[in-house]
mmCIF file of C-alpha atoms in Angstrom:
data_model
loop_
_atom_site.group_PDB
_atom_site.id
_atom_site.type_symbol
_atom_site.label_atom_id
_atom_site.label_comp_id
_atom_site.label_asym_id
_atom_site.label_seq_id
_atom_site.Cartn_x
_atom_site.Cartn_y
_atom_site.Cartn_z
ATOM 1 C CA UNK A 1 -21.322 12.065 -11.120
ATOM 2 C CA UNK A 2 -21.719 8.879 -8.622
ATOM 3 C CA UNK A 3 -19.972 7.840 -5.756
ATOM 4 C CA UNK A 4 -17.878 4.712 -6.083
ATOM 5 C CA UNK A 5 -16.945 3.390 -3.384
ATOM 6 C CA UNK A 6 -13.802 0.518 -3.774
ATOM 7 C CA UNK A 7 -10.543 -0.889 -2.792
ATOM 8 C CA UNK A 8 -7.068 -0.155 -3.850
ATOM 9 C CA UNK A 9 -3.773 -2.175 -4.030
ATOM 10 C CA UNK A 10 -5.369 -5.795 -3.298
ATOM 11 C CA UNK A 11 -3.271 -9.012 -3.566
ATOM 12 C CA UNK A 12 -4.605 -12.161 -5.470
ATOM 13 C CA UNK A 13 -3.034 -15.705 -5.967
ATOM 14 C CA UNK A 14 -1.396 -14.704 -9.272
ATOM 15 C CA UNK A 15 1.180 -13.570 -6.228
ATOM 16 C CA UNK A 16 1.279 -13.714 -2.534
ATOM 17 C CA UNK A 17 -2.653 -13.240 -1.899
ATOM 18 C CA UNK A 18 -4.807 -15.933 -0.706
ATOM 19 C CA UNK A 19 -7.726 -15.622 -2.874
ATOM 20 C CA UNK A 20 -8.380 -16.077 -6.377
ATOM 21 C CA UNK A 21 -9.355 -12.776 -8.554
ATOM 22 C CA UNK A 22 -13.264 -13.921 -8.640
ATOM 23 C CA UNK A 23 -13.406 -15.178 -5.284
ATOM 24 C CA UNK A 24 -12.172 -11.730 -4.286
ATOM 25 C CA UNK A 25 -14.602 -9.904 -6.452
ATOM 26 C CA UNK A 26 -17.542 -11.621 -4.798
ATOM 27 C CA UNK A 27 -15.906 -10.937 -1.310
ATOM 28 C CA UNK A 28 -15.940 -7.164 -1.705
ATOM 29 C CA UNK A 29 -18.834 -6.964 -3.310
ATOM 30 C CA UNK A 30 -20.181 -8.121 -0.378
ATOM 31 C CA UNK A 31 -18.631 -5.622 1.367
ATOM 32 C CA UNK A 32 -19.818 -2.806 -0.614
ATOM 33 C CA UNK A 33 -17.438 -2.451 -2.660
ATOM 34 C CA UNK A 34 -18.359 -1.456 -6.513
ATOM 35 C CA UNK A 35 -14.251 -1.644 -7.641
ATOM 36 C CA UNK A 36 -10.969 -2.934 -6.687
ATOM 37 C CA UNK A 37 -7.394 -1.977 -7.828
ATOM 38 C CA UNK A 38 -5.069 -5.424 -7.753
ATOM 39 C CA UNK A 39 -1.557 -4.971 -7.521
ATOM 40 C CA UNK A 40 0.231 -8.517 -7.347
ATOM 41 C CA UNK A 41 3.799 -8.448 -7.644
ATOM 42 C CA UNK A 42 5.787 -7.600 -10.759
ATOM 43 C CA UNK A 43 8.096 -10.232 -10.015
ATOM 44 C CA UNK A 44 6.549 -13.074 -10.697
ATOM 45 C CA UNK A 45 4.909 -11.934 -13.833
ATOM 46 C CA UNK A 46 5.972 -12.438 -17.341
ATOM 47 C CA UNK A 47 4.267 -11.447 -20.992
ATOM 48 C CA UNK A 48 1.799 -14.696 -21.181
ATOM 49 C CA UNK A 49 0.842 -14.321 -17.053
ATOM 50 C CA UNK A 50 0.213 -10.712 -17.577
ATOM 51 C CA UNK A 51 -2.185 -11.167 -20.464
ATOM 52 C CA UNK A 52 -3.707 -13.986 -18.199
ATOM 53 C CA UNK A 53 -4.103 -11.495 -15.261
ATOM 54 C CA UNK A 54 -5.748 -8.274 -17.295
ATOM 55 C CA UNK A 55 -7.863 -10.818 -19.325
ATOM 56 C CA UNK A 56 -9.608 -12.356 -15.650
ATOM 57 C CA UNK A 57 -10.034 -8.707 -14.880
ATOM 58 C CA UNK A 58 -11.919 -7.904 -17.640
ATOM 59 C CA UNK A 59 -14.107 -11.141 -17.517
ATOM 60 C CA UNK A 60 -14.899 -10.292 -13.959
ATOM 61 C CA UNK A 61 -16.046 -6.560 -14.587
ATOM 62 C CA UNK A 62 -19.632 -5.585 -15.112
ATOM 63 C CA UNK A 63 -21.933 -2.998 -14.591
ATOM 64 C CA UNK A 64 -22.225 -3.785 -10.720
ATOM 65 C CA UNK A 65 -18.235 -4.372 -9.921
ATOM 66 C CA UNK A 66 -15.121 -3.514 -12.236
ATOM 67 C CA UNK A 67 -11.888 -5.142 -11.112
ATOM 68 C CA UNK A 68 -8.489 -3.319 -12.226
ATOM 69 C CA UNK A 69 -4.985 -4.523 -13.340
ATOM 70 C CA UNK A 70 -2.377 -3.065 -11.785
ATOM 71 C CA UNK A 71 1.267 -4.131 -10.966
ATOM 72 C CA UNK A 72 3.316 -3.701 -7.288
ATOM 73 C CA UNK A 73 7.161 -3.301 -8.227
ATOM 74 C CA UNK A 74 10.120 -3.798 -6.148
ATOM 75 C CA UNK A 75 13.278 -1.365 -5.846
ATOM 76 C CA UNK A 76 16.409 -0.643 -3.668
ATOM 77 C CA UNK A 77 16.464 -4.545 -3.041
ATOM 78 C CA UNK A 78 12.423 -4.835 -1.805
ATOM 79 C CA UNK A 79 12.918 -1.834 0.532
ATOM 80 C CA UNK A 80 10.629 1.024 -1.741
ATOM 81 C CA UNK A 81 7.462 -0.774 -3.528
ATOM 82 C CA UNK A 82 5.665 1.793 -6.585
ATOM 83 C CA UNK A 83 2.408 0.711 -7.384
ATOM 84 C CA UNK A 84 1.082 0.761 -11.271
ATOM 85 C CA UNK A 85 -2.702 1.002 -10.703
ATOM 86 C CA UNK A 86 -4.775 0.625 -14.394
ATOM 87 C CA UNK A 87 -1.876 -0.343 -16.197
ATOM 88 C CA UNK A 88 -2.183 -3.442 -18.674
ATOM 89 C CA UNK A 89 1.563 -4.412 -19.788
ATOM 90 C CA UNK A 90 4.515 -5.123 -17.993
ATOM 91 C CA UNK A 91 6.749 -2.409 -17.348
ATOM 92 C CA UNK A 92 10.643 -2.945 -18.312
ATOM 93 C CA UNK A 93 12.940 -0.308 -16.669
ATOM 94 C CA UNK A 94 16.165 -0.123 -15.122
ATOM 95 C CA UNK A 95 15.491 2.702 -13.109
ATOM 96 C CA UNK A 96 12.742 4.644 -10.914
ATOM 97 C CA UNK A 97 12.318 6.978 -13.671
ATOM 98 C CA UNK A 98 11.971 4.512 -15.629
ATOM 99 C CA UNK A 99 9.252 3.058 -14.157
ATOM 100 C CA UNK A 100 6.911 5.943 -13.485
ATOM 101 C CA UNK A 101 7.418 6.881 -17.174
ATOM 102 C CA UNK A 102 6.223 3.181 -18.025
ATOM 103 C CA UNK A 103 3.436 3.335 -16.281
ATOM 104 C CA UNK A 104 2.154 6.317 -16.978
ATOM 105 C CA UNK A 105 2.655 5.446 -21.009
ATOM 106 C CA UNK A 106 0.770 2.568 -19.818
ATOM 107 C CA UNK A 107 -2.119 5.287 -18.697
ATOM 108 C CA UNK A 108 -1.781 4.029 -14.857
ATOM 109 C CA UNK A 109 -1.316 5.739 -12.217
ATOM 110 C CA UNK A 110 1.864 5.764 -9.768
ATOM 111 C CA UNK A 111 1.612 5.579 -6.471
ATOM 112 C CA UNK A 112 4.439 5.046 -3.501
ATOM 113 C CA UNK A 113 3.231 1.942 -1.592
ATOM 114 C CA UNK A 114 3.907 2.069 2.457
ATOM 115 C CA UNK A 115 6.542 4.414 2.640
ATOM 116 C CA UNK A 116 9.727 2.846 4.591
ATOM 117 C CA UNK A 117 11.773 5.450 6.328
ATOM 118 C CA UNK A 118 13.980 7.496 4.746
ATOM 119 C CA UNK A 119 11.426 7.807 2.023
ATOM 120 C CA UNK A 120 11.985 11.475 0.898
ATOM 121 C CA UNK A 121 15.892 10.140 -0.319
ATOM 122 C CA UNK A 122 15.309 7.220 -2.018
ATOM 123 C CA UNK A 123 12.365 8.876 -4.474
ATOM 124 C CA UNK A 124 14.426 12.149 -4.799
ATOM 125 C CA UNK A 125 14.473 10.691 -8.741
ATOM 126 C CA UNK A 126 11.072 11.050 -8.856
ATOM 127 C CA UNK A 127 9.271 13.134 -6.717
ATOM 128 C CA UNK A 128 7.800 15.581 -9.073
ATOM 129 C CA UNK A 129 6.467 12.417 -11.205
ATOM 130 C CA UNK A 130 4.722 10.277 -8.540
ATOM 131 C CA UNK A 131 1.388 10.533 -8.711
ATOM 132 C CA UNK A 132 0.557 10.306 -4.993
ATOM 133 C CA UNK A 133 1.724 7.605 -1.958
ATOM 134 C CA UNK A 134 -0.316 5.636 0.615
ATOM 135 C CA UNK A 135 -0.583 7.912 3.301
ATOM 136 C CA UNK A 136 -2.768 5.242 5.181
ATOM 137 C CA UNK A 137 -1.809 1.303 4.546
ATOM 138 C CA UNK A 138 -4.558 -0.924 6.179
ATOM 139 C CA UNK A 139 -1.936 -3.922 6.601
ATOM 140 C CA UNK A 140 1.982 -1.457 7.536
ATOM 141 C CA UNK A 141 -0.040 1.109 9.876
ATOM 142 C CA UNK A 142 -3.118 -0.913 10.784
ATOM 143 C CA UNK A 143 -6.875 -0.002 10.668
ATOM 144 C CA UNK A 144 -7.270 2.434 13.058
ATOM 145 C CA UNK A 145 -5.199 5.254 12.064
ATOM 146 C CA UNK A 146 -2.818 6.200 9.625
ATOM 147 C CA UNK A 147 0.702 7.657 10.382
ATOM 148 C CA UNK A 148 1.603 11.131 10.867
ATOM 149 C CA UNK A 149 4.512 11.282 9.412
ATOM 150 C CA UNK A 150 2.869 9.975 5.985
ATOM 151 C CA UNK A 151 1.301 13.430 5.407
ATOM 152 C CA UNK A 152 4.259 14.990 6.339
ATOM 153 C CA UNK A 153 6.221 13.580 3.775
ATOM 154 C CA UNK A 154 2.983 13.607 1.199
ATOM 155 C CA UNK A 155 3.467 17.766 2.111
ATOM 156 C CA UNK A 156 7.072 17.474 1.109
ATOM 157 C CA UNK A 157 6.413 16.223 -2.091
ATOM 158 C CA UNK A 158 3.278 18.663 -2.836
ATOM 159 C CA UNK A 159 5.915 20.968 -2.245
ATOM 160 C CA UNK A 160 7.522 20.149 -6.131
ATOM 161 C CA UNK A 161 4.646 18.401 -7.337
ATOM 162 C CA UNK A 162 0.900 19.766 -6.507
ATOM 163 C CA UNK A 163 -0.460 17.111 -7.904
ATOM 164 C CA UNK A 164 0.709 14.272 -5.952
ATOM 165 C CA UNK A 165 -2.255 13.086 -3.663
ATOM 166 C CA UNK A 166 -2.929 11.320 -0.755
ATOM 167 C CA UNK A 167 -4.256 7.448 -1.496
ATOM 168 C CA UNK A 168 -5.265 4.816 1.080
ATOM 169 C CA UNK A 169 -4.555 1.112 0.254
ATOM 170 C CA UNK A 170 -6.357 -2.131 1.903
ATOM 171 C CA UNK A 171 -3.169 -3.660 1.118
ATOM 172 C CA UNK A 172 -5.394 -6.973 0.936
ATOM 173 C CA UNK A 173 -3.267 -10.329 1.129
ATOM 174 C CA UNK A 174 -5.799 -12.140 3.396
ATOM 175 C CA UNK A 175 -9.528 -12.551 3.306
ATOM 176 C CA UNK A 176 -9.757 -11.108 6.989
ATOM 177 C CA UNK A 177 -8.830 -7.698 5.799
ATOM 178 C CA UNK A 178 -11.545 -7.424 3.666
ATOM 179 C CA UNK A 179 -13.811 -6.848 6.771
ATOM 180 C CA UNK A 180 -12.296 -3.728 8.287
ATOM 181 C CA UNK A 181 -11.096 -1.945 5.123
ATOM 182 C CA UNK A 182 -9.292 1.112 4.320
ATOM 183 C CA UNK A 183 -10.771 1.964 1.302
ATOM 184 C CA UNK A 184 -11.657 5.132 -1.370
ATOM 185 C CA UNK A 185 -14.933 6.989 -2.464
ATOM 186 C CA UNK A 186 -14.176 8.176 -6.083
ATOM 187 C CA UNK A 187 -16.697 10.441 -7.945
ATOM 188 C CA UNK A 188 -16.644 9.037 -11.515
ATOM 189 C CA UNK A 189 -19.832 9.209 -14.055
ATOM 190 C CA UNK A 190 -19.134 5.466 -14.978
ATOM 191 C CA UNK A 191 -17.902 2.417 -13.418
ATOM 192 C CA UNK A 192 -15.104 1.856 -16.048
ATOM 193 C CA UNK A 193 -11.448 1.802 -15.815
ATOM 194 C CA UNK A 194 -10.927 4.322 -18.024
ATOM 195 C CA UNK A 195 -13.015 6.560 -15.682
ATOM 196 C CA UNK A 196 -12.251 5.656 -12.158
ATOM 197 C CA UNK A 197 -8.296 6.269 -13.343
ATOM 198 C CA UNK A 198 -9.005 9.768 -14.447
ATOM 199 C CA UNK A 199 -10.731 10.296 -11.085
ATOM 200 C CA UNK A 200 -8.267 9.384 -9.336
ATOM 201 C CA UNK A 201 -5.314 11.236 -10.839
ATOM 202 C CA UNK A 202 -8.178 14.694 -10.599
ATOM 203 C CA UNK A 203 -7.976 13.846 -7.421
ATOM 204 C CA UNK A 204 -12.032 13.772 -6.874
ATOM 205 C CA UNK A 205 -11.290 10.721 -4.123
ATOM 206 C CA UNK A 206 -11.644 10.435 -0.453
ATOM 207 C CA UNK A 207 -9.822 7.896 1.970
ATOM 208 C CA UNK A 208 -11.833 6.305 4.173
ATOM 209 C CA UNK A 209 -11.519 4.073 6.946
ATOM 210 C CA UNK A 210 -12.739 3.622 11.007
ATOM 211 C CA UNK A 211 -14.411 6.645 10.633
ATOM 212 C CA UNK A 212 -12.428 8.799 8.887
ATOM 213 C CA UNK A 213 -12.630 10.837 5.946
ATOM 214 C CA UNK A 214 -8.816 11.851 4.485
ATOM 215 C CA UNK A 215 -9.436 14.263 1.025
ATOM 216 C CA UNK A 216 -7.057 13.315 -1.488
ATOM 217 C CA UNK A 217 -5.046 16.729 -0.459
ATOM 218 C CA UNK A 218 -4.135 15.192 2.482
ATOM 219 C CA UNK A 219 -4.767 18.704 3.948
ATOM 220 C CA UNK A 220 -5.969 17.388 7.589
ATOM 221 C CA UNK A 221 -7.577 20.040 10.043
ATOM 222 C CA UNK A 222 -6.407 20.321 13.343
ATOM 223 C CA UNK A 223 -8.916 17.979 15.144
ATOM 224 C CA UNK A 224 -8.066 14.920 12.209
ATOM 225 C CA UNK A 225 -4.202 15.826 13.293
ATOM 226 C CA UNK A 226 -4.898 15.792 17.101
ATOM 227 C CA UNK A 227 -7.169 12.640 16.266
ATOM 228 C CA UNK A 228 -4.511 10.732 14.493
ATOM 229 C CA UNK A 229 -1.973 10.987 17.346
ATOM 230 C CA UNK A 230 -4.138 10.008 19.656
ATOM 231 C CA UNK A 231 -5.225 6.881 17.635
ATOM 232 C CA UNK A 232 -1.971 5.883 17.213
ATOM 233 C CA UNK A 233 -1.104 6.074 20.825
ATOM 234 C CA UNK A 234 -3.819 4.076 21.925
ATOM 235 C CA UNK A 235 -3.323 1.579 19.104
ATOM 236 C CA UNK A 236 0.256 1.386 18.473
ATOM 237 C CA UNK A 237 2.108 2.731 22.190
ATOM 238 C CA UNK A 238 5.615 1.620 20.391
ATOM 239 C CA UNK A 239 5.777 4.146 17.270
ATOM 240 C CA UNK A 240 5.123 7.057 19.970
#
């Protein structure tokens, strides 16, 4: 097994991002990274764009960087976002079991992006499905800590569903992130999508970011706990 180290739910100009597919692969290669997961917005996609989208991934993956297709879909009016990481097809549904039932078909992984308050109500549908949820969102919480309350919901869904874990997200819409990112060290014998996926949902991931290392658990010790609250009152005074 080897270390990957990469980025997950990263914007490109087939949505609201501000780079093109290869200029981002070059960018975070730069950075050290050996993968990304993109996640543009369902929304604007159709059949033909989609094909367009996993195609450019495919053409930009090699044996030193492998880029991902993956989907970012909208519910309760743009107020919960699920991301579709590895998934290849649009996803038709008409409800948020729906949609974690396509994409897993799709063999992705699904993942609740930033979670909005009142979180634990609006997934009651599909908690035991979800694969995991950002518990740290470089662009919502900000570089330098993730929220508390996060993990605390991440525990209330481990509580029905063991396997849901803890993901980080770069959340990339703008080159400038790229420089400070949140990002994931997966341990996955090759650098293929088929692999890095099945890492993933094993769970043999860490979240990293400004200097600290989050196991895909989310089980924090005390000192990460008392480190995180402290962070985020240094860094963000107004959510204390």
């Amino acid at each position: 097994m080897s270390l990957r180290k990469g980025v997950l739910h990263v914007h490109s100009v087939f949505s609201d991002g501000d780079q093109s597919l290869d200029r981002l692969a070059e960018l975070l290669k730069q950075f050290g990274m050996s993968f990304a997961a993109v996640s543009d917005h369902a929304e604007v996609f159709d059949d033909q764009r989609m094909e367009l989208y996993v195609r450019v991934c495919e053409s930009l993956s090699d044996q030193g960087f492998l880029m991902i297709p993956g989907l970012e879909f909208a519910l309760h009016g743009g107020n919960l976002h699920i991301l579709g990481y590895g998934i290849t097809r649009r996803v038709r549904f008409k409800s948020m079991d729906q949609l974690v039932d396509g994409i897993h078909e799709g063999g992705g992984i699904a993942v609740l992006a930033h979670p909005p308050a009142g979180s634990t109500n609006m997934i009651g549908p599909i908690k035991a499905k979800l694969d995991g949820i950002e518990v740290w969102n470089g662009r919502y919480d900000g570089t330098h800590a993730p929220r508390a309350d996060s993990f605390q919901l991440l525990r209330r869904i481990r509580a029905v569903n063991a396997k849901a874990a803890a993901y980080g997200g770069i959340d990339l819409h703008k080159t400038d992130q790229a420089r400070k990112p949140i990002y994931v060290e997966v341990e996955a014998a090759r650098l293929e999508r088929d692999a890095i996926i099945s890492a993933l949902l094993a769970g043999q991931f860490t979240v990293r970011g400004n200097n600290m290392v989050i196991p895909s658990t989310g089980n924090l010790t005390f000192v990460q706990e008392l480190s995180i609250a402290v962070k985020q009152s240094l860094c963000r005074p107004w959510a204390s």
